Coordinates of C-alpha atoms and ligand atoms in Angstrom, one line a residue:
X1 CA -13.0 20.8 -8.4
X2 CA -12.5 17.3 -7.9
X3 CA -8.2 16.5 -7.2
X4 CA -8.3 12.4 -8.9
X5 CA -5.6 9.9 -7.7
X6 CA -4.5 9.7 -10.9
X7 CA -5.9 10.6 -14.4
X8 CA -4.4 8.3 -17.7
X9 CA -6.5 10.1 -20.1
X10 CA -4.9 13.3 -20.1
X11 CA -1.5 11.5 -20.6
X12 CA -3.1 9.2 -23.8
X13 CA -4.6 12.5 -24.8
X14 CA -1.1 14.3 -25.2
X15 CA 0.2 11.2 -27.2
X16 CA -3.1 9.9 -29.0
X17 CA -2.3 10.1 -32.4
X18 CA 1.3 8.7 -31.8
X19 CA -0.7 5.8 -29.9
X20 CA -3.5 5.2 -32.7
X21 CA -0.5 5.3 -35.4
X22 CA 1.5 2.9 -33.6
X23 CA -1.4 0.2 -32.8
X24 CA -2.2 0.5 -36.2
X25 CA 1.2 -0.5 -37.6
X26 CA 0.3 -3.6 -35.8
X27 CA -2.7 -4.7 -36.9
X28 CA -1.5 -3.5 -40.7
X29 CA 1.3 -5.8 -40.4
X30 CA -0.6 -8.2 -39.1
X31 CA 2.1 -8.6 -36.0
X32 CA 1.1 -9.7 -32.6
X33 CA 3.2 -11.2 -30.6
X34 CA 6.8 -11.2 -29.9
X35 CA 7.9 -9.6 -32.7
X36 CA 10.2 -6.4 -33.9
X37 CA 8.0 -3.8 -32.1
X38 CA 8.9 -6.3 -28.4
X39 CA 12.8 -6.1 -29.7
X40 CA 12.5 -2.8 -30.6
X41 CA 11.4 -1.5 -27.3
X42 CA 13.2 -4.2 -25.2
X43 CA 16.6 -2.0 -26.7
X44 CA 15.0 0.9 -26.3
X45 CA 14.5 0.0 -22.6
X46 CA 17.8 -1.7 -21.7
X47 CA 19.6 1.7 -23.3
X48 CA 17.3 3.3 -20.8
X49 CA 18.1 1.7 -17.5
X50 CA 22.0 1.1 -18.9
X51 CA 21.4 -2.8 -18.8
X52 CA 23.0 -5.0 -21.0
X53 CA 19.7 -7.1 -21.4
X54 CA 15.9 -6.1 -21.5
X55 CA 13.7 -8.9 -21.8
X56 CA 10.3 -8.2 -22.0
X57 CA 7.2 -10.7 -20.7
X58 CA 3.4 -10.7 -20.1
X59 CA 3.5 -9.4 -16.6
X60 CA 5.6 -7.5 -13.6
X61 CA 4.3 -10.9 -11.7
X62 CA 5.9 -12.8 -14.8
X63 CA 9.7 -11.3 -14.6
X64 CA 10.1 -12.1 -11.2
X65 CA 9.0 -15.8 -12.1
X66 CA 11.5 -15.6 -14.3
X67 CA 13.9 -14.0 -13.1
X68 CA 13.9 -16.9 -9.8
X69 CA 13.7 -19.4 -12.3
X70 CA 17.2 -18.0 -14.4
X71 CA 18.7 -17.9 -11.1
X72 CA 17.7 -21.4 -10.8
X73 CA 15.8 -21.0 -7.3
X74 CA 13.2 -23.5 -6.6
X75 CA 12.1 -26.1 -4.1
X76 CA 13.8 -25.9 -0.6
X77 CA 14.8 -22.6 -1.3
X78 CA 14.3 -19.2 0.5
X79 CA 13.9 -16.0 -0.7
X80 CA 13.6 -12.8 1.8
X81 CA 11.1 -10.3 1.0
X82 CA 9.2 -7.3 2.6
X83 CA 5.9 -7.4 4.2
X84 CA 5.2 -4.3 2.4
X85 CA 4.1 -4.7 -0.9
X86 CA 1.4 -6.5 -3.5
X87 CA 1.2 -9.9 -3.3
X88 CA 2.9 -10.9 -6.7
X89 CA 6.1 -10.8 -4.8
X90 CA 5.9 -14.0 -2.7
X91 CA 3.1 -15.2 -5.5
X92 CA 6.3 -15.3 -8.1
X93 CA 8.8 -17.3 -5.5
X94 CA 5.8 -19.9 -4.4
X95 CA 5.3 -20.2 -7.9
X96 CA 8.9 -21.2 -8.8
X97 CA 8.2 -23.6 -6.1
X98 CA 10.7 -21.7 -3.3
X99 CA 9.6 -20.6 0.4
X100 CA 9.4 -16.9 0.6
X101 CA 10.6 -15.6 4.4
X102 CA 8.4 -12.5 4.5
X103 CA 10.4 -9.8 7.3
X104 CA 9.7 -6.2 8.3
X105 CA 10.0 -3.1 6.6
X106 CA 12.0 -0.4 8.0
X107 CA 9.7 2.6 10.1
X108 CA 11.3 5.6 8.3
X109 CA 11.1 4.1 4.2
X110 CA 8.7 1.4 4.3
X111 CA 11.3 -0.4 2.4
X112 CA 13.2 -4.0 3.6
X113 CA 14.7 -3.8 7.0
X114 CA 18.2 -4.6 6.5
X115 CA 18.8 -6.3 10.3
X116 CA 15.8 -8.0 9.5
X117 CA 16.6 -9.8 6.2
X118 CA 20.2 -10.7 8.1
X119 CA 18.3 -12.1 11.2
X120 CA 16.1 -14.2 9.0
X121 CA 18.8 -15.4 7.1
X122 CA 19.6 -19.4 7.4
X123 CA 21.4 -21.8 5.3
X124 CA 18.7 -22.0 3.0
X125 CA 18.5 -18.7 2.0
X126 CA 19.4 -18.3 -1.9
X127 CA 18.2 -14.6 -2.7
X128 CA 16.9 -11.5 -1.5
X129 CA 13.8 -9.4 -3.1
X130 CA 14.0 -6.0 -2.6
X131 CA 10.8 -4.1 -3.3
X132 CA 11.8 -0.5 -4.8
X133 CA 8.3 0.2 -2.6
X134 CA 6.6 3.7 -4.0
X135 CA 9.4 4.0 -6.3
X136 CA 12.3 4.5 -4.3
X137 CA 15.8 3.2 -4.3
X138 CA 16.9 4.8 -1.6
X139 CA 18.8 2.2 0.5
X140 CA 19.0 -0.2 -2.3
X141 CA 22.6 -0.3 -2.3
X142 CA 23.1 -1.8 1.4
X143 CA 21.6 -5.0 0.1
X144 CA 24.1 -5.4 -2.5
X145 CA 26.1 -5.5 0.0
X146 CA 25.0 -7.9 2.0
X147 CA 24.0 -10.2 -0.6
X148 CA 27.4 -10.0 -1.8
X149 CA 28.7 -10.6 0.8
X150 CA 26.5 -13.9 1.9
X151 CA 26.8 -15.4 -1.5
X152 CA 22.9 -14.8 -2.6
X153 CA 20.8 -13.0 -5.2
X154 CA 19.7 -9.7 -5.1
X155 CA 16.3 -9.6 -7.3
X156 CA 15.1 -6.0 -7.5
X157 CA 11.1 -5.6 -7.9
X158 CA 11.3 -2.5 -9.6
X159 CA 7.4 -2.7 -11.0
X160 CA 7.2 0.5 -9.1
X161 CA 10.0 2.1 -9.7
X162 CA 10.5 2.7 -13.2
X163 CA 14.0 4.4 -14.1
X164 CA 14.8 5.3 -10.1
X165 CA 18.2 6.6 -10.1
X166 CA 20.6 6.9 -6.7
X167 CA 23.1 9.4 -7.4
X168 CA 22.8 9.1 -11.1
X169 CA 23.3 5.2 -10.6
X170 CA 20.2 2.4 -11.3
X171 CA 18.5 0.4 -9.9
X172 CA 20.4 -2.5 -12.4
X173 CA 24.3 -1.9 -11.2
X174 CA 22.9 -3.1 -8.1
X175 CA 20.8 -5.9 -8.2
X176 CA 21.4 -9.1 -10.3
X177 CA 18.2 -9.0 -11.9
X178 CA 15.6 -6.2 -11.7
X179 CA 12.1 -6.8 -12.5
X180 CA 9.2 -4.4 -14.4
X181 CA 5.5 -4.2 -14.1
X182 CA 3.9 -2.4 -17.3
X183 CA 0.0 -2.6 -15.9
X184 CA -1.3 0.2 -17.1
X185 CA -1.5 2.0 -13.5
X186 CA 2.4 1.9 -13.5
X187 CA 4.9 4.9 -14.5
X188 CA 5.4 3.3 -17.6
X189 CA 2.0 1.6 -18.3
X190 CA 0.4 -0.4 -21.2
X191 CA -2.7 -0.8 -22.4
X192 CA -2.7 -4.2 -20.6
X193 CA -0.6 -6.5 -19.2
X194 CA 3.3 -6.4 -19.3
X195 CA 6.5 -6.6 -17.8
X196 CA 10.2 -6.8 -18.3
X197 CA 13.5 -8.5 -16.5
X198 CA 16.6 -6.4 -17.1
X199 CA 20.1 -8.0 -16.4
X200 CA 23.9 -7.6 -17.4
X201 CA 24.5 -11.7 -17.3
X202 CA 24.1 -13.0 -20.7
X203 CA 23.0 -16.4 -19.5
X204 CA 20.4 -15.3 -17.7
X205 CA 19.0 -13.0 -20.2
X206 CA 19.3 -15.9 -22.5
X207 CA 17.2 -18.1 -20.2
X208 CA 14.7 -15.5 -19.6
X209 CA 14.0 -15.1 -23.0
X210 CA 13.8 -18.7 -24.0
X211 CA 11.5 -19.6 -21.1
X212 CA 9.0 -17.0 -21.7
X213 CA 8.6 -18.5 -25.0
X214 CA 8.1 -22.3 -23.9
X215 CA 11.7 -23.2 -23.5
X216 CA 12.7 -22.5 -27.4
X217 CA 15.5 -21.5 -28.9
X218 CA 13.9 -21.6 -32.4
X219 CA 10.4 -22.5 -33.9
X220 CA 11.1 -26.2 -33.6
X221 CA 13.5 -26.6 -31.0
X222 CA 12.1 -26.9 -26.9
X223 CA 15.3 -26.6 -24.9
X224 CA 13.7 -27.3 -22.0
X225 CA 10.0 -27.1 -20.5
X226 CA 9.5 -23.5 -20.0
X227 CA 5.9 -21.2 -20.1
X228 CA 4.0 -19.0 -22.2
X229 CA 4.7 -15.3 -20.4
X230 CA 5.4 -13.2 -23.6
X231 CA 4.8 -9.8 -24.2
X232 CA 2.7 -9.0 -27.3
X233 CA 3.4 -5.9 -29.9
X234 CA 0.8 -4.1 -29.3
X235 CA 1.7 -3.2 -25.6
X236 CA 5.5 -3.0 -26.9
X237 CA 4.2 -0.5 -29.6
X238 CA 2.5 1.2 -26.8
X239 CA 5.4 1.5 -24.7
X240 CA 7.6 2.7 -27.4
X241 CA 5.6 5.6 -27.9
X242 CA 5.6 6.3 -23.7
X243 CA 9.2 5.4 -22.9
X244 CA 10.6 8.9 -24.2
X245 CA 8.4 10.7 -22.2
X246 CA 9.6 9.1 -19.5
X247 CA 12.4 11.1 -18.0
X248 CA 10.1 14.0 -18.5
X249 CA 7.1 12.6 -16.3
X250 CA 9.4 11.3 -13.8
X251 CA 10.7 14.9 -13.2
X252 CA 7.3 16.2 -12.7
X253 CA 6.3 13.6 -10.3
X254 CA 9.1 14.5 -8.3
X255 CA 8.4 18.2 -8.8
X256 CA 5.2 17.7 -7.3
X257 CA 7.0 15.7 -4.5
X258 CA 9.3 18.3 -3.8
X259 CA 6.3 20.6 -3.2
X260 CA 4.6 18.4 -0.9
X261 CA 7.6 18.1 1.3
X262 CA 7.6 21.7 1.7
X263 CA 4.3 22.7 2.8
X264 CA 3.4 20.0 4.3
X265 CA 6.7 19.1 6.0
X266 CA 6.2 21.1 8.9
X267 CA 2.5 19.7 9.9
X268 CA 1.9 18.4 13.2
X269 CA 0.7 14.9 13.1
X270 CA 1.9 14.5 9.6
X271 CA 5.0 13.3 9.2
X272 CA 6.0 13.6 5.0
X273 CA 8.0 10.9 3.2
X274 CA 11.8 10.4 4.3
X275 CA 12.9 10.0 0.6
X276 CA 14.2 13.4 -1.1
X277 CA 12.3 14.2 -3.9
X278 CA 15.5 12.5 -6.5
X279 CA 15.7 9.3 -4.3
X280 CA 12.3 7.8 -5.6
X281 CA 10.1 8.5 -9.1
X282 CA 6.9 8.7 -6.7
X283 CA 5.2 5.9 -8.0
X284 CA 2.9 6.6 -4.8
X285 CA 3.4 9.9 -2.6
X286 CA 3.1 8.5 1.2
X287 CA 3.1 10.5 4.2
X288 CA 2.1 8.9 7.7
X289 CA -0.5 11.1 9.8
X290 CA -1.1 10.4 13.7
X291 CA -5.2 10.6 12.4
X292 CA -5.0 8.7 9.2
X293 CA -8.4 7.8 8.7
X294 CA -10.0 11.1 9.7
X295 CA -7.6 12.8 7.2
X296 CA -8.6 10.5 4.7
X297 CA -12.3 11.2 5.5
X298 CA -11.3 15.1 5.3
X299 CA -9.7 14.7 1.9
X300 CA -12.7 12.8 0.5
X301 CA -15.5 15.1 1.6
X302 CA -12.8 17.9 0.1
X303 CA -13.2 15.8 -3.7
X304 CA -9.3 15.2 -3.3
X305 CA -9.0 11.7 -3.7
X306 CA -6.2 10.2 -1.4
X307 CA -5.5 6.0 -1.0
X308 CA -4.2 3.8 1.5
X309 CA -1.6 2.4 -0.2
X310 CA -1.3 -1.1 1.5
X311 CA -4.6 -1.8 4.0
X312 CA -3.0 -5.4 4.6
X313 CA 0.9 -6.4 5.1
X314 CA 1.6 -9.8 3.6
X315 CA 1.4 -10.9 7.2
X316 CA -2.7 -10.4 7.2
X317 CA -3.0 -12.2 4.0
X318 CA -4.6 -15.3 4.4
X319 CA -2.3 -16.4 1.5
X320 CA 0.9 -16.0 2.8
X321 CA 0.6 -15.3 6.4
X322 CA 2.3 -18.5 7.4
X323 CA 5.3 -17.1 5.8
X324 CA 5.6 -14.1 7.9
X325 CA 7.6 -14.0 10.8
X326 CA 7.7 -10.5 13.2
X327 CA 6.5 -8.0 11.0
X328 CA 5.0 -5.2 13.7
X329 CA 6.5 -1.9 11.9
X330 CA 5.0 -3.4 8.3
X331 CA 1.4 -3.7 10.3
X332 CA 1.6 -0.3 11.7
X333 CA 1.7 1.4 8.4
X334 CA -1.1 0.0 7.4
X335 CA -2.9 2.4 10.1
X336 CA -0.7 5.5 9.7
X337 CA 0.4 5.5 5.5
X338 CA -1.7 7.1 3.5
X339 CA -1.2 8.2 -0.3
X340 CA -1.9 11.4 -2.0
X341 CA -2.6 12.2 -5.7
X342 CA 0.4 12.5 -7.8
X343 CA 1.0 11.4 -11.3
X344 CA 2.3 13.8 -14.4
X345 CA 0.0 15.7 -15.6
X346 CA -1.3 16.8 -12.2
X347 CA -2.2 20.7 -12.5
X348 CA -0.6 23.2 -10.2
X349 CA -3.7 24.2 -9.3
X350 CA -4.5 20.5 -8.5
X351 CA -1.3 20.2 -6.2
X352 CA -2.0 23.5 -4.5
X353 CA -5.6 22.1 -3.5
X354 CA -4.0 19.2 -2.1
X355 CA -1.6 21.1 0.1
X356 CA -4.4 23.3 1.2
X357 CA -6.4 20.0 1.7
X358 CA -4.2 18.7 4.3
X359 CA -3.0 21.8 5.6
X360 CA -7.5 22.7 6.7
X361 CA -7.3 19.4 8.2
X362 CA -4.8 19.9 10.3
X363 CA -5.2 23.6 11.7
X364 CA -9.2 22.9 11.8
X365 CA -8.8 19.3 13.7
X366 CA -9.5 19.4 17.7
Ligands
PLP1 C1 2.4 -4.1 -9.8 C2 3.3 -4.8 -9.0 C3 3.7 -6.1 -9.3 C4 3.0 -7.0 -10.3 O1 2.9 -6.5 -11.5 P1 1.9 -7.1 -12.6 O2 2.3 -6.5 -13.9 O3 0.5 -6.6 -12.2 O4 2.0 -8.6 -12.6 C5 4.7 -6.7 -8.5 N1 5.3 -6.1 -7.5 C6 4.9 -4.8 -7.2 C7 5.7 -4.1 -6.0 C8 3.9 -4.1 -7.9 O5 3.6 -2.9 -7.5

């Protein structure tokens, strides 16, 4: 038996004729872009995250254009982000013409180092990005703080993380603007390319909705220059149908979570996620082994399909290197993270191959 990373087939198996109806709707009604279906599920998806405003857009890289540009940040600003993470995060703030200042994760969550994002601040800085990395939102609530405090944006990329709660709470009371990723791969995934902002502020949500849609404010009228980054009905349709499930595949992710923490807790050399299994939705289960790459070897050769996550921080991109400052801890996960299968409709017999995976590797390893 082959253990895949993930498998989206089963999960559009369970909802096919839901999916087929829905996509046909569209094409019956002739409706393709930006119309009820997008409002319909942009509702549906604020109600869901308790956010005043869901606005959606072509792509996760899109709301976090967007959202930079509705908090009006742009040339000679700066905008602290994590080394950690996929390259559409300083992409969005070079593309709204800012400087991203890329700092150091912390060594126990992989997430922004708070000491680091206050030692890089300077009188430039306008905003933070915080990466809800693997989908957690575990310390998300320091940087509220901080930002608060300092007079800047908090800008959560939650294209991980969808519906992460801490204590109940999400990610939305505590950033300004938090930003989706619907490519298909995600929690909540499409059958293409989408994203969302979500906000309380009414002005912002109003400028995110008019620039997505060149700037307009009605058929005729161009407010200002904005862009085409709109999300279409048929991946709204799509997500409709997915969204309820939601809660339900999020629970099993962390199900599976909770069961990896237990067997494999204990492993010399391995050392398991710090998150508790409710602190994240396990976008990506990552655990750090001493012998990463011959446990990855082990697991392939065993047909259970494991990934490292991030093989390059931002600081060994050729793209934004030059924006990255000390960022040692972010480098040395790139040796030591490694990601096991774990999406919702993982078998029990497919997580119990895992564990027993891992667990040959490390009693049979010299
Ligand atoms: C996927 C992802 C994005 C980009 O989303 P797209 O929809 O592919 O543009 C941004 N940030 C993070 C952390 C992501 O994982």
């Amino acid at each position: 038996m082959t253990v895949p990373f993930m498998d989206l087939s089963r999960q559009i198996a369970s909802l096919r004729p839901q999916l087929d109806a829905a996509i046909a709707e569209c094409i019956d009604t002739c409706s393709f872009i930006q119309g009820e279906r997008v409002r319909h599920f942009e509702m549906e998806f604020a109600a869901s995250v308790e956010a005043k405003h869901a606005i959606g857009c072509g792509s996760g890289t899109d709301a976090l254009y967007l959202a930079l540009k509705a908090l009006r940040i742009g040339p000679g600003d700066e905008v602290i982000l994590p080394a950690l993470t996929f390259g559409a995060t300083p992409e969005a703030v070079l593309m709204a013409g800012a400087t991203p200042v890329i700092v150091d994760v912390d060594a126990n969550t992989h997430l922004l180092s708070l000491p680091a994002v206050a030692r890089a601040a300077t009188a430039r800085t306008r905003a933070v990005i915080f990466v809800n990395l693997y989908g957690q939102i575990s310390t998300l609530h320091h940087f509220s703080g901080l930002c608060g405090e300092r007079g800047w944006f908090l800008i959560a990329d939650a294209a991980q993380a969808h519906g992460a709660r801490l204590g109940g709470v999400p990610t939305e009371t505590f950033a300004d603007i938090t930003c989706y990723s619907f490519f298909p791969g995600k929690n909540l995934g499409a059958f293409g390319d989408a994203g969302a902002c979500t906000c309380n502020d009414d002005a912002w949500a109003a400028d995110i909705a008019r620039r997505r849609d060149h700037g307009r404010s009605s058929k005729h009228t161009h407010d200002f220059s904005g862009v085409n980054m709109r999300m279409d009905e048929l991946q709204a349709a799509v997500l409709s149908v997915k969204l309820p499930h939601l809660p339900a595949w999020t629970a099993r992710r962390q199900e599976i979570a909770a069961q990896y923490h237990t067997a494999l807790g204990g492993l010399q050399g391995i050392t398991v996620p710090s998150a508790k299994p409710a602190d994240s939705v396990w976008h990506l289960y990552v655990l750090e082994a001493a012998r990463r790459d011959e446990l990855a070897a082990h697991l392939s050769a065993d047909s259970v399909s494991a990934r490292v996550p991030y093989p390059r921080s931002l600081s060994q991109q050729p793209a934004f290197r030059n924006f990255a400052s000390s960022t040692s801890v972010a480098e040395s996960k790139t040796h030591s993270a490694l990601a096991l299968p774990v999406f919702e409709s993982m078998t029990e017999e497919e997580v119990l191959r895992v564990i027993h995976s891992v667990q040959t590797f490390v009693k049979t390893a010299p």
